[in-house]
Coordinates of C-alpha atoms in Angstrom, one line a residue:
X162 CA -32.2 6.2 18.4
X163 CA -28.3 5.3 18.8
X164 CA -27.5 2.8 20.6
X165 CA -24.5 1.5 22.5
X166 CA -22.3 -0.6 20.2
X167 CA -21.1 -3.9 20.6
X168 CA -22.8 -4.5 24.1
X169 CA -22.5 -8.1 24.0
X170 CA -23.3 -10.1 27.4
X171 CA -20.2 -12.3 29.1
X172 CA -19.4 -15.4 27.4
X173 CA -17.7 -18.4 27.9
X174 CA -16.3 -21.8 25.8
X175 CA -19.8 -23.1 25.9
X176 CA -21.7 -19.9 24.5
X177 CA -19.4 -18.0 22.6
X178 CA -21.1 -17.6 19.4
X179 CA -18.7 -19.2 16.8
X180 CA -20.6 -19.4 12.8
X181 CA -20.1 -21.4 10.0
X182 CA -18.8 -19.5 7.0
X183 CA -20.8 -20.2 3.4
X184 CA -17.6 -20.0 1.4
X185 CA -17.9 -23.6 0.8
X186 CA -21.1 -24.1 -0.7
X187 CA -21.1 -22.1 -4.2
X188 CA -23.8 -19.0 -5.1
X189 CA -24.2 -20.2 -8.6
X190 CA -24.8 -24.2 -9.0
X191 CA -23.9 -26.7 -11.5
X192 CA -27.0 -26.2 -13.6
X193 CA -26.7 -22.5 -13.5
X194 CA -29.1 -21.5 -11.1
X195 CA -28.2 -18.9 -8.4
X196 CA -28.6 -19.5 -4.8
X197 CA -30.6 -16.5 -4.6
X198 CA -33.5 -18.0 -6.4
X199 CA -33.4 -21.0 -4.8
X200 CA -36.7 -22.4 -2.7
X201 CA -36.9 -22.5 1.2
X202 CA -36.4 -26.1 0.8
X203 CA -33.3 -26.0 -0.8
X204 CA -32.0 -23.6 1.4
X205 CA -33.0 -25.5 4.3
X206 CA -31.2 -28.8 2.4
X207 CA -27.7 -26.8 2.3
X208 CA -28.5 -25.3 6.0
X209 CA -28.9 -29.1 7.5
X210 CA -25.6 -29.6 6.7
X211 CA -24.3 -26.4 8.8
X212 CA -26.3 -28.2 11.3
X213 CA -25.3 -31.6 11.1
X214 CA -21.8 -30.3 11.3
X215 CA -22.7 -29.0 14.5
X216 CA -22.9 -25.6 14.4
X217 CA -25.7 -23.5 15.8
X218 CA -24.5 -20.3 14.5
X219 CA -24.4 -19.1 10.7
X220 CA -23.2 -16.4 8.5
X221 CA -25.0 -16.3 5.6
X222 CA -21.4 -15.0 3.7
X223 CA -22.9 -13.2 0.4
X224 CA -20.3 -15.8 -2.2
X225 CA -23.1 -18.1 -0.9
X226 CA -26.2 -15.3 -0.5
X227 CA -26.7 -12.2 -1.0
X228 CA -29.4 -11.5 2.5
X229 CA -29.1 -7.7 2.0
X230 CA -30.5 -8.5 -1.7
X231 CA -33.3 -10.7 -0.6
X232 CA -37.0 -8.5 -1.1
X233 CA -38.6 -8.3 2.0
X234 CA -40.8 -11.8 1.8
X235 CA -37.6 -13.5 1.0
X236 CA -35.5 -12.4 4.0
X237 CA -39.0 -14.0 6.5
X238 CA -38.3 -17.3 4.4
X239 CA -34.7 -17.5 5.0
X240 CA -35.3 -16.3 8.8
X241 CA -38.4 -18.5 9.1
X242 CA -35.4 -21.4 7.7
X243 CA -33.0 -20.6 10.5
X244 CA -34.9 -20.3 13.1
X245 CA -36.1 -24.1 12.3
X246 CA -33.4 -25.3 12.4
X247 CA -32.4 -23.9 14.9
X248 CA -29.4 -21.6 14.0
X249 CA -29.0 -17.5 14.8
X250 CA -27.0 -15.1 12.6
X251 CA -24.0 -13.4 15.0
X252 CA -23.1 -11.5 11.8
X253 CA -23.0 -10.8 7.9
X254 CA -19.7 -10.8 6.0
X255 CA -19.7 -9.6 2.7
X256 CA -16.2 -10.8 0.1
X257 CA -15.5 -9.1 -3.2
X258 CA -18.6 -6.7 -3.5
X259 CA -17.8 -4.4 -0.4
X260 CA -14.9 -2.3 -1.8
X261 CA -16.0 1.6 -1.1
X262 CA -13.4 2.2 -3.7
X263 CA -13.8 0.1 -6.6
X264 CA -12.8 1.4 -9.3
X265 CA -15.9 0.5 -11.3
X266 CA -18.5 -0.1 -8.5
X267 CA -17.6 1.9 -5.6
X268 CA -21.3 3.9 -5.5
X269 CA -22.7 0.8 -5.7
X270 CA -20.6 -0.8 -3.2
X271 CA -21.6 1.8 -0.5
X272 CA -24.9 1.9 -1.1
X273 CA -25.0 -2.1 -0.8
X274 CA -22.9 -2.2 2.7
X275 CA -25.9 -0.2 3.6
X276 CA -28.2 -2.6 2.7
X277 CA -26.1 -4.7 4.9
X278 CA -26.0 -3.0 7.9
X279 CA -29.8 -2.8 8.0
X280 CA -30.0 -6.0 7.0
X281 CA -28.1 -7.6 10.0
X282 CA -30.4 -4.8 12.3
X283 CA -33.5 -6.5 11.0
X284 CA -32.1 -10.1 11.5
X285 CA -30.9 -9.4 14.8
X286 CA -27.0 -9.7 13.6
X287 CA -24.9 -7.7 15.9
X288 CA -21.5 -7.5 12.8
X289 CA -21.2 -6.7 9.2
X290 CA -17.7 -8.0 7.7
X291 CA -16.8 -5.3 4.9
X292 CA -13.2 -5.0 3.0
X293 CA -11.5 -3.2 0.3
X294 CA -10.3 -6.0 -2.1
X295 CA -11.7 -6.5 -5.3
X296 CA -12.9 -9.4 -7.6
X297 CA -10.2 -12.1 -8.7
X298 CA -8.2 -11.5 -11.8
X299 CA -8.4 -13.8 -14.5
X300 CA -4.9 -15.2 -13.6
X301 CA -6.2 -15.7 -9.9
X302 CA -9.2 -17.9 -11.3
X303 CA -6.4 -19.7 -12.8
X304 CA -4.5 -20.8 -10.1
X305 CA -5.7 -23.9 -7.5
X306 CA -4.9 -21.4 -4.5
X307 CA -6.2 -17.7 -6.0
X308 CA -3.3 -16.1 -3.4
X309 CA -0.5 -17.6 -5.2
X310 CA -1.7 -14.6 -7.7
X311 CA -1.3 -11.1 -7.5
X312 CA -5.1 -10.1 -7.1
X313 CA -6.2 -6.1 -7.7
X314 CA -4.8 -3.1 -5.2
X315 CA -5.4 -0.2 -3.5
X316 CA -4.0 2.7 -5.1
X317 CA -1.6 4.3 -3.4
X318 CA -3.4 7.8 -3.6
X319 CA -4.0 10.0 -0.8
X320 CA -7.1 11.3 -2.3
X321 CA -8.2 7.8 -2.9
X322 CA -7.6 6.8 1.1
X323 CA -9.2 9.5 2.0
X324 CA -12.1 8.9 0.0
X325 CA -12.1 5.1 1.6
X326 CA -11.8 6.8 5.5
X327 CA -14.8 8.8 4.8
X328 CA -16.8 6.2 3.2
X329 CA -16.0 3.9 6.2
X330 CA -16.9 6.3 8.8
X331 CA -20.2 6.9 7.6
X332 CA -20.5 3.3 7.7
X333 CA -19.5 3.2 10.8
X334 CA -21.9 5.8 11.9
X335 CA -25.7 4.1 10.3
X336 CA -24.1 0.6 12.3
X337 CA -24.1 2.7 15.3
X338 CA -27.5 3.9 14.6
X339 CA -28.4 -0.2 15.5
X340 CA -26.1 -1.3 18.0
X341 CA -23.9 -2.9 14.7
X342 CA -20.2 -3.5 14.3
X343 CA -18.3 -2.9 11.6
X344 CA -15.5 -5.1 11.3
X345 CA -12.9 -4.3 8.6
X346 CA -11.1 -7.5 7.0
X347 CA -7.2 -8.0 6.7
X348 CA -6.0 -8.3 3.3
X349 CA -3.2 -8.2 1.2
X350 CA -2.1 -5.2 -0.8
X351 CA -5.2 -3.5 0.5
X352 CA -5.1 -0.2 2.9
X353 CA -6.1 -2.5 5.9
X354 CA -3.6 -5.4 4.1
X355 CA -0.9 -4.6 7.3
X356 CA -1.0 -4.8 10.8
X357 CA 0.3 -1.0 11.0
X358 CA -1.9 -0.2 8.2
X359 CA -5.1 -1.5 9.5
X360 CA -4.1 0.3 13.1
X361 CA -3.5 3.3 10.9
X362 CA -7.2 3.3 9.0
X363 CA -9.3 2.2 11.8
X364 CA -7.4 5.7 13.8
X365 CA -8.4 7.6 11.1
X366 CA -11.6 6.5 10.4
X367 CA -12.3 7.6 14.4
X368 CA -15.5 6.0 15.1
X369 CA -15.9 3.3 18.1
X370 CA -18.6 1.4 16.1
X371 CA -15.4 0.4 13.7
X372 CA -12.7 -2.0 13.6
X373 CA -10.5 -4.4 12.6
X374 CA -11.2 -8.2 11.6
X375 CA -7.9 -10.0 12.5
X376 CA -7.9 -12.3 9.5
X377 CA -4.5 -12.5 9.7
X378 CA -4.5 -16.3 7.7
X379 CA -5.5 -14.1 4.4
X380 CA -1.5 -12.8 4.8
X381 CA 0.5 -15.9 6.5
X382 CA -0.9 -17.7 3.2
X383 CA 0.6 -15.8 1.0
X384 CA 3.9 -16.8 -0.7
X385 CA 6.3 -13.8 -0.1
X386 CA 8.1 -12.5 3.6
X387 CA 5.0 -11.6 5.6
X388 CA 5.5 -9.7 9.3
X389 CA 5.5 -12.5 12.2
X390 CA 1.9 -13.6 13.1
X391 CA 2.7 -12.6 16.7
X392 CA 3.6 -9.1 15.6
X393 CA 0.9 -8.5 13.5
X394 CA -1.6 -9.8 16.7
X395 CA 0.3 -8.0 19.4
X396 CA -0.8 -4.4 17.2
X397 CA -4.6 -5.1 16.4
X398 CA -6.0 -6.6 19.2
X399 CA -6.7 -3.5 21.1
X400 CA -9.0 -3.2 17.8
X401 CA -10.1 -6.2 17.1
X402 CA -13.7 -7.0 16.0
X403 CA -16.0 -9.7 14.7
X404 CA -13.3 -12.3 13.4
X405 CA -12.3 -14.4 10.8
X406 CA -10.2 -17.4 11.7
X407 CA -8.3 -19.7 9.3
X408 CA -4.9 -21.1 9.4
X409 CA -1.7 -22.3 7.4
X410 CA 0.9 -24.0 7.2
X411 CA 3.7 -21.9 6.1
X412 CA 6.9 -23.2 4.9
X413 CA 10.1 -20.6 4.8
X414 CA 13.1 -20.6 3.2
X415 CA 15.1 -16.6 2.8
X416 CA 18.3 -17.7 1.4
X417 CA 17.1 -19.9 -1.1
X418 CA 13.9 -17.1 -1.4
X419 CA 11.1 -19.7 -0.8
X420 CA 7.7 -19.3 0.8
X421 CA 4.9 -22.2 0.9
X422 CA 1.9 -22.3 2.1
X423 CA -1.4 -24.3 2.5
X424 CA -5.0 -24.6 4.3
X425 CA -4.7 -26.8 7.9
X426 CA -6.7 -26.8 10.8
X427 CA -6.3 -23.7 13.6
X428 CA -4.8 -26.3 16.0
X429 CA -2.2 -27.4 13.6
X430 CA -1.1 -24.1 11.4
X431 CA 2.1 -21.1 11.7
X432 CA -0.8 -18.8 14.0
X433 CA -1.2 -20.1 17.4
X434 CA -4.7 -19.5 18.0
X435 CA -4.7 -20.4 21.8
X436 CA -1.4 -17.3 22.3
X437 CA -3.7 -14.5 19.9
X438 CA -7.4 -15.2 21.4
X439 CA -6.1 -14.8 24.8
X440 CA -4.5 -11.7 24.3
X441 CA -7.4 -10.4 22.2
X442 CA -9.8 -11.2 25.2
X443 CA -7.2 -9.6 27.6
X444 CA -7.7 -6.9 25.4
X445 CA -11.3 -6.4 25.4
X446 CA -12.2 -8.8 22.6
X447 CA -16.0 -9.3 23.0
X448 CA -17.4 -10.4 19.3
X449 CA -18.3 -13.4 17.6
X450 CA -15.9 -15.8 15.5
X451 CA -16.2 -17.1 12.3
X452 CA -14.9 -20.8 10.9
X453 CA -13.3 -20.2 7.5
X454 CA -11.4 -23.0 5.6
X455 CA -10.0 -23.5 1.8
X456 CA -9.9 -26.8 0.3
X457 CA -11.1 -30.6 1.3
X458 CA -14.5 -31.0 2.7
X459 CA -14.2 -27.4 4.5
X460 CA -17.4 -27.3 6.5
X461 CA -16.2 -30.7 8.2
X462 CA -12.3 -28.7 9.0
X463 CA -14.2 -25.7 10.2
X464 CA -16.6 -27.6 12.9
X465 CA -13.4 -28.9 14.3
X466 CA -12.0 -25.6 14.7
X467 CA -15.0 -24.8 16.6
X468 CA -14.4 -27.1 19.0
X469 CA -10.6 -26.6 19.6
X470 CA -11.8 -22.7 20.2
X471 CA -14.1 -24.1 22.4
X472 CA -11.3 -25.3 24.5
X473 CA -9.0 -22.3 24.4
X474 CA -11.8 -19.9 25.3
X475 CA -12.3 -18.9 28.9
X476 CA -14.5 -21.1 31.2

């Protein structure tokens, strides 16, 4: 039976559900052993610190593991872990194996965001996180920030947006089935790697259940002219989803053609978080956040960009 999407209750700073990303604890280990074969115990030893940090929300971001992959048994063992410590699972996001138009594993890519969706529906997520960037280049492996890099685009095909649009709309459509979001991730050289762009695809994809995840950090970060983060927020609020939030500092010189960049703390980078979640929530904003940080001990950055949200949200 369809359900209403997105019908989350009224929040404010002291319940707005606000989860740790995994993108700093690796999938594959230094012995080369895979997170997804790990025991409960060892999941529950990694989850601690999510906990210790103080967060009582969790994306289980598949760099870390792969939920949607888990057999049946498995997923009850990694619930039965959450719910003992005492964490809940506002959302999924997937990262470089969601891309509908891959050029190698776009089938596979679909049929997996399926997986997700009913994944999150069983675990009582209310989000998926999907995008349309690919895996990192050798170069990009290379480098001690991967953006620095030019990583792999979308084509500029019409057949090949279109086939993206569709792909995403029948997303959309099996998250609607279960009361799901689907939240589309900002970034670079992608056909959602624009403000206008992402306006544009989430218009043509044409299905409430879908739109944008305002990780606008993935594009202040990078080191060519970018459109003012103010700009870029003032366009896709209205659509505005389950979001990532991370910030930069960004350093800019046009006459002398430079353009720096590196991880800080929400408080202190170019975005000013406290100016782009109030005008998201003015404009109907009503989804979960997620903590994402690069470098240093990033779980630590991210639990105090928890609590400065906690300040900025409404009371």
């Amino acid at each position: 039976m369809t359900q209403e999407c997105c019908n989350t209750p009224r929040w404010n700073r002291d319940n707005w559900p606000i989860a740790a990303a995994m993108i700093n604890f690796p999938g594959v280990l230094p012995n080369g052993s895979l997170v997804q074969e790990q025991s409960v115990d060892q999941w529950a030893e990694t989850l601690q610190q999510v906990v210790d940090a103080g967060f009582t929300e969790l994306d289980p971001t598949d760099s870390w593991l792969r939920v949607a992959d888990l057999s049946p048994s498995r997923l009850r063992e990694f619930q039965y872990v959450v719910k003992t410590l005492g964490l809940t699972i506002p959302a999924i996001s997937t990262t470089r194996r969601s891309s509908v138009i891959d050029p190698d594993h776009a089938d596979e890519y679909l049929a997996y965001n399926h997986r997700v969706i009913e994944t999150a529906a069983a675990i009582g997520a209310k989000a998926v996180s999907f995008g349309l960037f690919g895996q990192f280049t050798e170069e990009q492996k290379k480098r001690l920030w991967f953006w620095t890099a030019e990583g792999v685009k979308n084509p500029d095909d019409a057949a090949t947006y279109q086939k993206a649009v569709t792909r995403i709309r029948e997303l959309g459509k099996h998250a609607a089935e279960y009361g799901i979001e689907v939240s589309l991730e900002m970034y670079e050289d992608t056909y959602i790697g624009t403000a206008d762009g992402a306006v544009r695809f989430v218009n043509d994809v044409d299905v409430p259940s879908v739109g944008i995840n305002a990780d606008i950090g993935n594009l202040v970060r990078l080191h060519k002219p970018v459109e003012h983060w103010s700009a870029m927020i003032d366009k896709i609020v209205p659509y505005a989803k389950y979001w990532h939030v991370k910030n930069y500092m960004r350093i800019e010189d046009p006459d002398r053609g430079i353009y720096l960049s590196y991880p800080t703390s929400l408080a202190l980078g170019i975005i000013n978080y406290r100016i782009a979640v109030q005008k998201a929530i003015a404009s109907g904003f009503k989804s979960a956040f997620l903590c994402e940080h690069y470098g240093g001990d990033g779980l630590t950055v991210c639990g105090m960009n928890r609590e400065y949200l906690r300040t900025i949200l409404p009371r």
